mmCIF file with all atom_site columns, C-alpha atoms in Angstrom:
data_model
loop_
_atom_site.group_PDB
_atom_site.id
_atom_site.type_symbol
_atom_site.label_atom_id
_atom_site.label_alt_id
_atom_site.label_comp_id
_atom_site.label_asym_id
_atom_site.label_entity_id
_atom_site.label_seq_id
_atom_site.pdbx_PDB_ins_code
_atom_site.Cartn_x
_atom_site.Cartn_y
_atom_site.Cartn_z
_atom_site.occupancy
_atom_site.B_iso_or_equiv
_atom_site.pdbx_formal_charge
_atom_site.auth_seq_id
_atom_site.auth_comp_id
_atom_site.auth_asym_id
_atom_site.auth_atom_id
_atom_site.pdbx_PDB_model_num
ATOM 1   C CA . UNK A 1 1   ? -108.503 40.769 45.486 1.00 98.00 ? 83  UNK A CA 1
ATOM 2   C CA . UNK A 1 2   ? -111.320 42.376 43.643 1.00 97.00 ? 84  UNK A CA 1
ATOM 3   C CA . UNK A 1 3   ? -111.257 45.194 41.217 1.00 97.00 ? 85  UNK A CA 1
ATOM 4   C CA . UNK A 1 4   ? -114.055 47.599 40.269 1.00 92.00 ? 86  UNK A CA 1
ATOM 5   C CA . UNK A 1 5   ? -117.813 47.123 40.831 1.00 90.00 ? 87  UNK A CA 1
ATOM 6   C CA . UNK A 1 6   ? -117.804 43.430 39.801 1.00 93.00 ? 88  UNK A CA 1
ATOM 7   C CA . UNK A 1 7   ? -114.953 42.795 42.138 1.00 95.00 ? 89  UNK A CA 1
ATOM 8   C CA . UNK A 1 8   ? -116.903 44.249 45.004 1.00 94.00 ? 90  UNK A CA 1
ATOM 9   C CA . UNK A 1 9   ? -119.844 42.059 44.242 1.00 93.00 ? 91  UNK A CA 1
ATOM 10  C CA . UNK A 1 10  ? -117.757 38.944 43.990 1.00 96.00 ? 92  UNK A CA 1
ATOM 11  C CA . UNK A 1 11  ? -115.745 39.650 47.313 1.00 97.00 ? 93  UNK A CA 1
ATOM 12  C CA . UNK A 1 12  ? -118.828 40.501 49.248 1.00 96.00 ? 94  UNK A CA 1
ATOM 13  C CA . UNK A 1 13  ? -120.634 37.283 48.545 1.00 95.00 ? 95  UNK A CA 1
ATOM 14  C CA . UNK A 1 14  ? -117.570 35.198 48.876 1.00 96.00 ? 96  UNK A CA 1
ATOM 15  C CA . UNK A 1 15  ? -117.183 36.723 52.391 1.00 96.00 ? 97  UNK A CA 1
ATOM 16  C CA . UNK A 1 16  ? -120.866 35.935 53.116 1.00 95.00 ? 98  UNK A CA 1
ATOM 17  C CA . UNK A 1 17  ? -120.315 32.341 52.261 1.00 96.00 ? 99  UNK A CA 1
ATOM 18  C CA . UNK A 1 18  ? -117.094 32.223 54.288 1.00 96.00 ? 100 UNK A CA 1
ATOM 19  C CA . UNK A 1 19  ? -118.763 33.630 57.373 1.00 95.00 ? 101 UNK A CA 1
ATOM 20  C CA . UNK A 1 20  ? -121.838 31.373 56.966 1.00 95.00 ? 102 UNK A CA 1
ATOM 21  C CA . UNK A 1 21  ? -119.548 28.328 56.746 1.00 96.00 ? 103 UNK A CA 1
ATOM 22  C CA . UNK A 1 22  ? -117.095 29.182 59.494 1.00 96.00 ? 104 UNK A CA 1
ATOM 23  C CA . UNK A 1 23  ? -119.212 31.323 61.762 1.00 95.00 ? 105 UNK A CA 1
ATOM 24  C CA . UNK A 1 24  ? -116.818 34.312 61.229 1.00 94.00 ? 106 UNK A CA 1
ATOM 25  C CA . UNK A 1 25  ? -114.372 35.545 58.661 1.00 94.00 ? 107 UNK A CA 1
ATOM 26  C CA . UNK A 1 26  ? -111.483 33.065 58.821 1.00 96.00 ? 108 UNK A CA 1
ATOM 27  C CA . UNK A 1 27  ? -107.916 34.311 59.326 1.00 95.00 ? 109 UNK A CA 1
ATOM 28  C CA . UNK A 1 28  ? -106.690 32.266 56.276 1.00 96.00 ? 110 UNK A CA 1
ATOM 29  C CA . UNK A 1 29  ? -108.943 34.158 53.900 1.00 97.00 ? 111 UNK A CA 1
ATOM 30  C CA . UNK A 1 30  ? -108.265 37.824 53.315 1.00 97.00 ? 112 UNK A CA 1
ATOM 31  C CA . UNK A 1 31  ? -110.371 40.172 51.263 1.00 98.00 ? 113 UNK A CA 1
ATOM 32  C CA . UNK A 1 32  ? -109.089 43.308 49.580 1.00 98.00 ? 114 UNK A CA 1
ATOM 33  C CA . UNK A 1 33  ? -111.186 45.325 47.205 1.00 97.00 ? 115 UNK A CA 1
ATOM 34  C CA . UNK A 1 34  ? -109.631 48.101 44.856 1.00 97.00 ? 116 UNK A CA 1
ATOM 35  C CA . UNK A 1 35  ? -111.817 50.802 43.298 1.00 94.00 ? 117 UNK A CA 1
ATOM 36  C CA . UNK A 1 36  ? -111.794 54.315 42.173 1.00 92.00 ? 118 UNK A CA 1
ATOM 37  C CA . UNK A 1 37  ? -114.766 55.477 44.387 1.00 89.00 ? 119 UNK A CA 1
ATOM 38  C CA . UNK A 1 38  ? -113.606 57.984 46.875 1.00 88.00 ? 120 UNK A CA 1
ATOM 39  C CA . UNK A 1 39  ? -116.339 57.657 49.563 1.00 87.00 ? 121 UNK A CA 1
ATOM 40  C CA . UNK A 1 40  ? -116.755 53.910 49.286 1.00 91.00 ? 122 UNK A CA 1
ATOM 41  C CA . UNK A 1 41  ? -119.011 52.117 51.797 1.00 88.00 ? 123 UNK A CA 1
ATOM 42  C CA . UNK A 1 42  ? -121.502 49.159 51.477 1.00 89.00 ? 124 UNK A CA 1
ATOM 43  C CA . UNK A 1 43  ? -124.981 50.250 50.778 1.00 83.00 ? 125 UNK A CA 1
ATOM 44  C CA . UNK A 1 44  ? -124.137 53.599 49.261 1.00 75.00 ? 126 UNK A CA 1
ATOM 45  C CA . UNK A 1 45  ? -125.484 54.519 45.892 1.00 73.00 ? 127 UNK A CA 1
ATOM 46  C CA . UNK A 1 46  ? -122.734 56.106 43.670 1.00 70.00 ? 128 UNK A CA 1
ATOM 47  C CA . UNK A 1 47  ? -123.012 57.839 40.406 1.00 63.00 ? 129 UNK A CA 1
ATOM 48  C CA . UNK A 1 48  ? -120.501 56.076 38.142 1.00 61.00 ? 130 UNK A CA 1
ATOM 49  C CA . UNK A 1 49  ? -119.076 58.310 35.414 1.00 57.00 ? 131 UNK A CA 1
ATOM 50  C CA . UNK A 1 50  ? -120.013 56.930 32.049 1.00 56.00 ? 132 UNK A CA 1
ATOM 51  C CA . UNK A 1 51  ? -122.514 54.280 33.447 1.00 58.00 ? 133 UNK A CA 1
ATOM 52  C CA . UNK A 1 52  ? -125.066 55.712 35.839 1.00 59.00 ? 134 UNK A CA 1
ATOM 53  C CA . UNK A 1 53  ? -125.996 55.066 39.521 1.00 63.00 ? 135 UNK A CA 1
ATOM 54  C CA . UNK A 1 54  ? -124.915 51.860 41.219 1.00 69.00 ? 136 UNK A CA 1
ATOM 55  C CA . UNK A 1 55  ? -125.395 50.583 44.740 1.00 72.00 ? 137 UNK A CA 1
ATOM 56  C CA . UNK A 1 56  ? -122.288 49.265 46.548 1.00 84.00 ? 138 UNK A CA 1
ATOM 57  C CA . UNK A 1 57  ? -123.501 45.773 47.781 1.00 85.00 ? 139 UNK A CA 1
ATOM 58  C CA . UNK A 1 58  ? -124.370 45.443 51.424 1.00 83.00 ? 140 UNK A CA 1
ATOM 59  C CA . UNK A 1 59  ? -124.032 41.731 51.567 1.00 81.00 ? 141 UNK A CA 1
ATOM 60  C CA . UNK A 1 60  ? -126.332 39.568 53.836 1.00 84.00 ? 142 UNK A CA 1
ATOM 61  C CA . UNK A 1 61  ? -127.196 39.897 57.492 1.00 81.00 ? 143 UNK A CA 1
ATOM 62  C CA . UNK A 1 62  ? -124.641 42.655 57.962 1.00 86.00 ? 144 UNK A CA 1
ATOM 63  C CA . UNK A 1 63  ? -121.847 40.534 56.408 1.00 93.00 ? 145 UNK A CA 1
ATOM 64  C CA . UNK A 1 64  ? -120.022 43.002 54.199 1.00 94.00 ? 146 UNK A CA 1
ATOM 65  C CA . UNK A 1 65  ? -116.642 44.331 53.204 1.00 96.00 ? 147 UNK A CA 1
ATOM 66  C CA . UNK A 1 66  ? -115.028 46.638 55.863 1.00 95.00 ? 148 UNK A CA 1
ATOM 67  C CA . UNK A 1 67  ? -114.222 50.056 54.250 1.00 95.00 ? 149 UNK A CA 1
ATOM 68  C CA . UNK A 1 68  ? -111.162 50.542 56.472 1.00 95.00 ? 150 UNK A CA 1
ATOM 69  C CA . UNK A 1 69  ? -109.602 47.123 56.335 1.00 96.00 ? 151 UNK A CA 1
ATOM 70  C CA . UNK A 1 70  ? -110.769 45.618 53.132 1.00 97.00 ? 152 UNK A CA 1
ATOM 71  C CA . UNK A 1 71  ? -110.931 48.477 50.753 1.00 97.00 ? 153 UNK A CA 1
ATOM 72  C CA . UNK A 1 72  ? -108.135 50.340 48.914 1.00 97.00 ? 154 UNK A CA 1
ATOM 73  C CA . UNK A 1 73  ? -109.054 53.652 47.208 1.00 96.00 ? 155 UNK A CA 1
ATOM 74  C CA . UNK A 1 74  ? -107.315 53.990 43.920 1.00 97.00 ? 156 UNK A CA 1
ATOM 75  C CA . UNK A 1 75  ? -107.225 57.776 44.124 1.00 95.00 ? 157 UNK A CA 1
ATOM 76  C CA . UNK A 1 76  ? -105.551 60.426 41.948 1.00 96.00 ? 158 UNK A CA 1
ATOM 77  C CA . UNK A 1 77  ? -102.396 62.281 42.887 1.00 94.00 ? 159 UNK A CA 1
ATOM 78  C CA . UNK A 1 78  ? -100.407 65.224 41.787 1.00 94.00 ? 160 UNK A CA 1
ATOM 79  C CA . UNK A 1 79  ? -99.850  65.561 38.927 1.00 95.00 ? 161 UNK A CA 1
ATOM 80  C CA . UNK A 1 80  ? -103.469 64.434 38.430 1.00 95.00 ? 162 UNK A CA 1
ATOM 81  C CA . UNK A 1 81  ? -104.991 62.626 35.457 1.00 96.00 ? 163 UNK A CA 1
ATOM 82  C CA . UNK A 1 82  ? -106.258 66.009 34.141 1.00 94.00 ? 164 UNK A CA 1
ATOM 83  C CA . UNK A 1 83  ? -102.762 67.517 34.541 1.00 95.00 ? 165 UNK A CA 1
ATOM 84  C CA . UNK A 1 84  ? -101.249 64.753 32.396 1.00 96.00 ? 166 UNK A CA 1
ATOM 85  C CA . UNK A 1 85  ? -103.855 65.077 29.745 1.00 95.00 ? 167 UNK A CA 1
ATOM 86  C CA . UNK A 1 86  ? -103.931 68.791 29.429 1.00 93.00 ? 168 UNK A CA 1
ATOM 87  C CA . UNK A 1 87  ? -100.366 69.759 30.247 1.00 94.00 ? 169 UNK A CA 1
ATOM 88  C CA . UNK A 1 88  ? -97.680  67.209 31.186 1.00 95.00 ? 170 UNK A CA 1
ATOM 89  C CA . UNK A 1 89  ? -98.017  64.769 28.304 1.00 94.00 ? 171 UNK A CA 1
ATOM 90  C CA . UNK A 1 90  ? -98.725  67.439 25.699 1.00 91.00 ? 172 UNK A CA 1
ATOM 91  C CA . UNK A 1 91  ? -96.114  68.909 23.352 1.00 89.00 ? 173 UNK A CA 1
ATOM 92  C CA . UNK A 1 92  ? -93.989  71.312 25.382 1.00 88.00 ? 174 UNK A CA 1
ATOM 93  C CA . UNK A 1 93  ? -94.815  69.589 28.575 1.00 91.00 ? 175 UNK A CA 1
ATOM 94  C CA . UNK A 1 94  ? -92.699  67.128 30.554 1.00 93.00 ? 176 UNK A CA 1
ATOM 95  C CA . UNK A 1 95  ? -93.196  63.860 28.607 1.00 92.00 ? 177 UNK A CA 1
ATOM 96  C CA . UNK A 1 96  ? -89.557  62.902 29.095 1.00 94.00 ? 178 UNK A CA 1
ATOM 97  C CA . UNK A 1 97  ? -90.069  62.618 32.833 1.00 95.00 ? 179 UNK A CA 1
ATOM 98  C CA . UNK A 1 98  ? -92.698  59.954 32.558 1.00 95.00 ? 180 UNK A CA 1
ATOM 99  C CA . UNK A 1 99  ? -91.637  57.282 30.004 1.00 94.00 ? 181 UNK A CA 1
ATOM 100 C CA . UNK A 1 100 ? -93.611  54.645 32.075 1.00 93.00 ? 182 UNK A CA 1
ATOM 101 C CA . UNK A 1 101 ? -96.756  56.485 30.902 1.00 95.00 ? 183 UNK A CA 1
ATOM 102 C CA . UNK A 1 102 ? -95.955  57.814 27.438 1.00 94.00 ? 184 UNK A CA 1
ATOM 103 C CA . UNK A 1 103 ? -95.496  54.168 26.073 1.00 91.00 ? 185 UNK A CA 1
ATOM 104 C CA . UNK A 1 104 ? -99.100  53.338 26.509 1.00 94.00 ? 186 UNK A CA 1
ATOM 105 C CA . UNK A 1 105 ? -101.232 56.327 27.790 1.00 95.00 ? 187 UNK A CA 1
ATOM 106 C CA . UNK A 1 106 ? -102.878 58.194 24.977 1.00 94.00 ? 188 UNK A CA 1
ATOM 107 C CA . UNK A 1 107 ? -103.201 61.662 26.321 1.00 94.00 ? 189 UNK A CA 1
ATOM 108 C CA . UNK A 1 108 ? -104.105 63.215 22.983 1.00 93.00 ? 190 UNK A CA 1
ATOM 109 C CA . UNK A 1 109 ? -107.080 60.855 22.569 1.00 92.00 ? 191 UNK A CA 1
ATOM 110 C CA . UNK A 1 110 ? -108.334 61.838 26.041 1.00 92.00 ? 192 UNK A CA 1
ATOM 111 C CA . UNK A 1 111 ? -107.790 65.491 25.297 1.00 91.00 ? 193 UNK A CA 1
ATOM 112 C CA . UNK A 1 112 ? -109.810 65.352 22.083 1.00 91.00 ? 194 UNK A CA 1
ATOM 113 C CA . UNK A 1 113 ? -112.511 62.706 22.982 1.00 85.00 ? 195 UNK A CA 1
ATOM 114 C CA . UNK A 1 114 ? -113.136 62.497 26.744 1.00 82.00 ? 196 UNK A CA 1
ATOM 115 C CA . UNK A 1 115 ? -115.015 65.301 28.723 1.00 80.00 ? 197 UNK A CA 1
ATOM 116 C CA . UNK A 1 116 ? -112.960 66.897 31.353 1.00 81.00 ? 198 UNK A CA 1
ATOM 117 C CA . UNK A 1 117 ? -115.488 65.898 33.974 1.00 76.00 ? 199 UNK A CA 1
ATOM 118 C CA . UNK A 1 118 ? -114.759 62.218 33.210 1.00 76.00 ? 200 UNK A CA 1
ATOM 119 C CA . UNK A 1 119 ? -111.203 62.761 34.194 1.00 88.00 ? 201 UNK A CA 1
ATOM 120 C CA . UNK A 1 120 ? -112.266 63.104 37.891 1.00 86.00 ? 202 UNK A CA 1
ATOM 121 C CA . UNK A 1 121 ? -111.138 59.789 39.171 1.00 87.00 ? 203 UNK A CA 1
ATOM 122 C CA . UNK A 1 122 ? -113.103 60.012 42.359 1.00 82.00 ? 204 UNK A CA 1
ATOM 123 C CA . UNK A 1 123 ? -116.204 59.293 40.249 1.00 76.00 ? 205 UNK A CA 1
ATOM 124 C CA . UNK A 1 124 ? -114.856 56.043 38.765 1.00 81.00 ? 206 UNK A CA 1
ATOM 125 C CA . UNK A 1 125 ? -112.788 55.140 35.755 1.00 84.00 ? 207 UNK A CA 1
ATOM 126 C CA . UNK A 1 126 ? -115.488 56.256 33.233 1.00 82.00 ? 208 UNK A CA 1
ATOM 127 C CA . UNK A 1 127 ? -115.407 52.942 31.504 1.00 84.00 ? 209 UNK A CA 1
ATOM 128 C CA . UNK A 1 128 ? -111.852 53.731 30.342 1.00 89.00 ? 210 UNK A CA 1
ATOM 129 C CA . UNK A 1 129 ? -109.315 51.010 30.877 1.00 93.00 ? 211 UNK A CA 1
ATOM 130 C CA . UNK A 1 130 ? -106.436 53.500 30.485 1.00 94.00 ? 212 UNK A CA 1
ATOM 131 C CA . UNK A 1 131 ? -107.827 55.344 33.550 1.00 94.00 ? 213 UNK A CA 1
ATOM 132 C CA . UNK A 1 132 ? -107.862 52.217 35.613 1.00 94.00 ? 214 UNK A CA 1
ATOM 133 C CA . UNK A 1 133 ? -104.365 51.428 34.557 1.00 96.00 ? 215 UNK A CA 1
ATOM 134 C CA . UNK A 1 134 ? -103.261 55.124 35.221 1.00 96.00 ? 216 UNK A CA 1
ATOM 135 C CA . UNK A 1 135 ? -104.490 54.964 38.847 1.00 96.00 ? 217 UNK A CA 1
ATOM 136 C CA . UNK A 1 136 ? -102.584 51.696 39.482 1.00 97.00 ? 218 UNK A CA 1
ATOM 137 C CA . UNK A 1 137 ? -99.487  53.575 38.409 1.00 97.00 ? 219 UNK A CA 1
ATOM 138 C CA . UNK A 1 138 ? -100.317 56.503 40.591 1.00 97.00 ? 220 UNK A CA 1
ATOM 139 C CA . UNK A 1 139 ? -100.626 54.251 43.715 1.00 97.00 ? 221 UNK A CA 1
ATOM 140 C CA . UNK A 1 140 ? -98.283  51.539 42.988 1.00 97.00 ? 222 UNK A CA 1
ATOM 141 C CA . UNK A 1 141 ? -96.057  51.837 46.063 1.00 97.00 ? 223 UNK A CA 1
ATOM 142 C CA . UNK A 1 142 ? -99.006  51.779 48.551 1.00 98.00 ? 224 UNK A CA 1
ATOM 143 C CA . UNK A 1 143 ? -100.599 48.914 46.599 1.00 98.00 ? 225 UNK A CA 1
ATOM 144 C CA . UNK A 1 144 ? -97.494  46.760 46.853 1.00 98.00 ? 226 UNK A CA 1
ATOM 145 C CA . UNK A 1 145 ? -97.133  47.551 50.622 1.00 98.00 ? 227 UNK A CA 1
ATOM 146 C CA . UNK A 1 146 ? -100.788 46.677 51.330 1.00 98.00 ? 228 UNK A CA 1
ATOM 147 C CA . UNK A 1 147 ? -100.509 43.409 49.432 1.00 98.00 ? 229 UNK A CA 1
ATOM 148 C CA . UNK A 1 148 ? -97.235  42.580 51.247 1.00 98.00 ? 230 UNK A CA 1
ATOM 149 C CA . UNK A 1 149 ? -98.956  42.823 54.610 1.00 97.00 ? 231 UNK A CA 1
ATOM 150 C CA . UNK A 1 150 ? -101.634 40.339 53.660 1.00 97.00 ? 232 UNK A CA 1
ATOM 151 C CA . UNK A 1 151 ? -99.122  37.948 52.018 1.00 98.00 ? 233 UNK A CA 1
ATOM 152 C CA . UNK A 1 152 ? -96.869  37.847 55.141 1.00 97.00 ? 234 UNK A CA 1
ATOM 153 C CA . UNK A 1 153 ? -99.922  36.914 57.263 1.00 97.00 ? 235 UNK A CA 1
ATOM 154 C CA . UNK A 1 154 ? -101.094 34.225 54.782 1.00 97.00 ? 236 UNK A CA 1
ATOM 155 C CA . UNK A 1 155 ? -97.541  32.880 54.480 1.00 97.00 ? 237 UNK A CA 1
ATOM 156 C CA . UNK A 1 156 ? -97.252  32.261 58.225 1.00 96.00 ? 238 UNK A CA 1
ATOM 157 C CA . UNK A 1 157 ? -100.639 30.475 58.202 1.00 96.00 ? 239 UNK A CA 1
ATOM 158 C CA . UNK A 1 158 ? -99.729  28.466 55.121 1.00 95.00 ? 240 UNK A CA 1
ATOM 159 C CA . UNK A 1 159 ? -96.814  26.864 57.103 1.00 93.00 ? 241 UNK A CA 1
ATOM 160 C CA . UNK A 1 160 ? -94.773  26.033 54.084 1.00 92.00 ? 242 UNK A CA 1
ATOM 161 C CA . UNK A 1 161 ? -97.501  25.381 51.547 1.00 96.00 ? 243 UNK A CA 1
ATOM 162 C CA . UNK A 1 162 ? -98.524  27.555 48.646 1.00 97.00 ? 244 UNK A CA 1
ATOM 163 C CA . UNK A 1 163 ? -100.056 31.010 49.253 1.00 98.00 ? 245 UNK A CA 1
ATOM 164 C CA . UNK A 1 164 ? -103.111 31.181 47.005 1.00 98.00 ? 246 UNK A CA 1
ATOM 165 C CA . UNK A 1 165 ? -104.094 34.618 45.680 1.00 98.00 ? 247 UNK A CA 1
ATOM 166 C CA . UNK A 1 166 ? -107.195 35.177 43.392 1.00 98.00 ? 248 UNK A CA 1
ATOM 167 C CA . UNK A 1 167 ? -107.623 38.312 41.350 1.00 98.00 ? 249 UNK A CA 1
ATOM 168 C CA . UNK A 1 168 ? -111.354 38.938 40.276 1.00 98.00 ? 250 UNK A CA 1
ATOM 169 C CA . UNK A 1 169 ? -113.230 41.489 38.311 1.00 96.00 ? 251 UNK A CA 1
ATOM 170 C CA . UNK A 1 170 ? -114.841 42.164 34.952 1.00 94.00 ? 252 UNK A CA 1
ATOM 171 C CA . UNK A 1 171 ? -113.269 42.620 31.544 1.00 95.00 ? 253 UNK A CA 1
ATOM 172 C CA . UNK A 1 172 ? -115.734 45.148 30.301 1.00 91.00 ? 254 UNK A CA 1
ATOM 173 C CA . UNK A 1 173 ? -115.315 48.362 32.423 1.00 87.00 ? 255 UNK A CA 1
ATOM 174 C CA . UNK A 1 174 ? -112.517 50.662 33.236 1.00 90.00 ? 256 UNK A CA 1
ATOM 175 C CA . UNK A 1 175 ? -111.229 49.829 36.707 1.00 92.00 ? 257 UNK A CA 1
ATOM 176 C CA . UNK A 1 176 ? -111.218 46.023 36.600 1.00 92.00 ? 258 UNK A CA 1
ATOM 177 C CA . UNK A 1 177 ? -110.261 45.548 32.897 1.00 94.00 ? 259 UNK A CA 1
ATOM 178 C CA . UNK A 1 178 ? -107.493 48.259 33.369 1.00 94.00 ? 260 UNK A CA 1
ATOM 179 C CA . UNK A 1 179 ? -105.983 47.112 36.639 1.00 96.00 ? 261 UNK A CA 1
ATOM 180 C CA . UNK A 1 180 ? -105.968 43.318 36.771 1.00 95.00 ? 262 UNK A CA 1
ATOM 181 C CA . UNK A 1 181 ? -103.027 42.530 34.641 1.00 95.00 ? 263 UNK A CA 1
ATOM 182 C CA . UNK A 1 182 ? -100.798 45.079 36.614 1.00 96.00 ? 264 UNK A CA 1
ATOM 183 C CA . UNK A 1 183 ? -102.342 43.737 39.827 1.00 97.00 ? 265 UNK A CA 1
ATOM 184 C CA . UNK A 1 184 ? -100.855 40.318 39.042 1.00 96.00 ? 266 UNK A CA 1
ATOM 185 C CA . UNK A 1 185 ? -97.369  41.780 38.475 1.00 96.00 ? 267 UNK A CA 1
ATOM 186 C CA . UNK A 1 186 ? -97.428  43.922 41.610 1.00 98.00 ? 268 UNK A CA 1
ATOM 187 C CA . UNK A 1 187 ? -98.628  40.874 43.615 1.00 98.00 ? 269 UNK A CA 1
ATOM 188 C CA . UNK A 1 188 ? -95.612  38.961 42.458 1.00 97.00 ? 270 UNK A CA 1
ATOM 189 C CA . UNK A 1 189 ? -93.433  41.867 43.282 1.00 98.00 ? 271 UNK A CA 1
ATOM 190 C CA . UNK A 1 190 ? -94.828  42.080 46.785 1.00 98.00 ? 272 UNK A CA 1
ATOM 191 C CA . UNK A 1 191 ? -94.293  38.392 47.226 1.00 98.00 ? 273 UNK A CA 1
ATOM 192 C CA . UNK A 1 192 ? -90.725  38.682 46.080 1.00 97.00 ? 274 UNK A CA 1
ATOM 193 C CA . UNK A 1 193 ? -90.001  41.585 48.452 1.00 97.00 ? 275 UNK A CA 1
ATOM 194 C CA . UNK A 1 194 ? -91.134  39.572 51.517 1.00 96.00 ? 276 UNK A CA 1
ATOM 195 C CA . UNK A 1 195 ? -89.377  36.385 50.435 1.00 96.00 ? 277 UNK A CA 1
ATOM 196 C CA . UNK A 1 196 ? -92.411  34.352 49.449 1.00 96.00 ? 278 UNK A CA 1
ATOM 197 C CA . UNK A 1 197 ? -91.429  31.665 46.906 1.00 93.00 ? 279 UNK A CA 1
ATOM 198 C CA . UNK A 1 198 ? -94.615  29.550 46.947 1.00 95.00 ? 280 UNK A CA 1
ATOM 199 C CA . UNK A 1 199 ? -97.207  31.725 45.468 1.00 97.00 ? 281 UNK A CA 1
ATOM 200 C CA . UNK A 1 200 ? -100.053 30.538 43.349 1.00 97.00 ? 282 UNK A CA 1
ATOM 201 C CA . UNK A 1 201 ? -101.710 33.365 41.514 1.00 97.00 ? 283 UNK A CA 1
ATOM 202 C CA . UNK A 1 202 ? -105.043 32.870 39.622 1.00 97.00 ? 284 UNK A CA 1
ATOM 203 C CA . UNK A 1 203 ? -107.508 35.201 37.895 1.00 96.00 ? 285 UNK A CA 1
ATOM 204 C CA . UNK A 1 204 ? -111.247 34.927 37.326 1.00 96.00 ? 286 UNK A CA 1
ATOM 205 C CA . UNK A 1 205 ? -112.471 37.452 34.809 1.00 95.00 ? 287 UNK A CA 1
ATOM 206 C CA . UNK A 1 206 ? -116.189 38.025 34.042 1.00 95.00 ? 288 UNK A CA 1
ATOM 207 C CA . UNK A 1 207 ? -117.029 38.132 30.306 1.00 95.00 ? 289 UNK A CA 1
ATOM 208 C CA . UNK A 1 208 ? -119.191 40.588 28.399 1.00 92.00 ? 290 UNK A CA 1
ATOM 209 C CA . UNK A 1 209 ? -122.216 38.231 28.039 1.00 92.00 ? 291 UNK A CA 1
ATOM 210 C CA . UNK A 1 210 ? -122.888 38.603 31.736 1.00 92.00 ? 292 UNK A CA 1
ATOM 211 C CA . UNK A 1 211 ? -123.826 42.329 31.260 1.00 87.00 ? 293 UNK A CA 1
ATOM 212 C CA . UNK A 1 212 ? -126.153 41.860 28.284 1.00 83.00 ? 294 UNK A CA 1
ATOM 213 C CA . UNK A 1 213 ? -128.325 45.061 27.951 1.00 79.00 ? 295 UNK A CA 1
ATOM 214 C CA . UNK A 1 214 ? -126.186 47.164 30.530 1.00 79.00 ? 296 UNK A CA 1
ATOM 215 C CA . UNK A 1 215 ? -125.355 50.721 29.375 1.00 74.00 ? 297 UNK A CA 1
ATOM 216 C CA . UNK A 1 216 ? -121.778 51.354 28.574 1.00 72.00 ? 298 UNK A CA 1
ATOM 217 C CA . UNK A 1 217 ? -120.576 47.827 28.241 1.00 80.00 ? 299 UNK A CA 1
ATOM 218 C CA . UNK A 1 218 ? -118.164 47.214 25.287 1.00 82.00 ? 300 UNK A CA 1
ATOM 219 C CA . UNK A 1 219 ? -116.785 43.767 24.309 1.00 89.00 ? 301 UNK A CA 1
ATOM 220 C CA . UNK A 1 220 ? -113.809 45.640 22.712 1.00 91.00 ? 302 UNK A CA 1
ATOM 221 C CA . UNK A 1 221 ? -112.412 46.196 26.198 1.00 92.00 ? 303 UNK A CA 1
ATOM 222 C CA . UNK A 1 222 ? -112.537 42.427 26.898 1.00 93.00 ? 304 UNK A CA 1
ATOM 223 C CA . UNK A 1 223 ? -110.900 41.780 23.640 1.00 94.00 ? 305 UNK A CA 1
ATOM 224 C CA . UNK A 1 224 ? -108.157 44.406 24.390 1.00 93.00 ? 306 UNK A CA 1
ATOM 225 C CA . UNK A 1 225 ? -107.430 43.012 27.731 1.00 94.00 ? 307 UNK A CA 1
ATOM 226 C CA . UNK A 1 226 ? -107.081 39.468 26.685 1.00 94.00 ? 308 UNK A CA 1
ATOM 227 C CA . UNK A 1 227 ? -104.783 40.475 23.830 1.00 94.00 ? 309 UNK A CA 1
ATOM 228 C CA . UNK A 1 228 ? -102.530 42.193 26.469 1.00 92.00 ? 310 UNK A CA 1
ATOM 229 C CA . UNK A 1 229 ? -102.763 39.050 28.665 1.00 91.00 ? 311 UNK A CA 1
ATOM 230 C CA . UNK A 1 230 ? -101.702 36.848 25.775 1.00 91.00 ? 312 UNK A CA 1
ATOM 231 C CA . UNK A 1 231 ? -98.698  39.107 25.154 1.00 89.00 ? 313 UNK A CA 1
ATOM 232 C CA . UNK A 1 232 ? -97.342  39.070 28.786 1.00 84.00 ? 314 UNK A CA 1
ATOM 233 C CA . UNK A 1 233 ? -97.912  35.324 29.208 1.00 76.00 ? 315 UNK A CA 1
#
């Protein structure tokens, strides 16, 4: 599973290597990319809020991720991110109805320091880890269902051996750094629901040095993510 732009790059070229080795995408490898880009498709240039323009990788020789089968859009829902920031989680709003958000989502900070346009999740997570995590909460039910389907297929093919799941992305943006820890939890939840006991879950996280000179990259995001990882281990 890949998260954010870096996840897309990694999964795309892993699929290229798999197809080049086996002649086609093998049944025992599944690719699933998660991102906050609404009209996501390989080759499209998208304007990433807080970062600039970026082309979704096209792969090699028409080997690329399938937008319908291998992409999950982490979209916003009602109440939207802007609703939470400007109304629901403000004094006099409905904070008591969302304890799963109020314990970590800093609505006041977004209200004071983030432009309202950056709260349009369809344009990306705006380099904000809290936005990445927020859309995981918005879509958690559908995410678990999608992962369950892949796990059931892989479990049958594994024939009693471990089902291996890899989570990949970067530690320096908004989507990957904000989603990957919760993705691990949701994967374990999905495995539990379909009765998979032999699950081996691994993560590969790209560090800030890879993005030297890239606009909007902050080592502080990586530091925060690894602090959280240490606390949940």
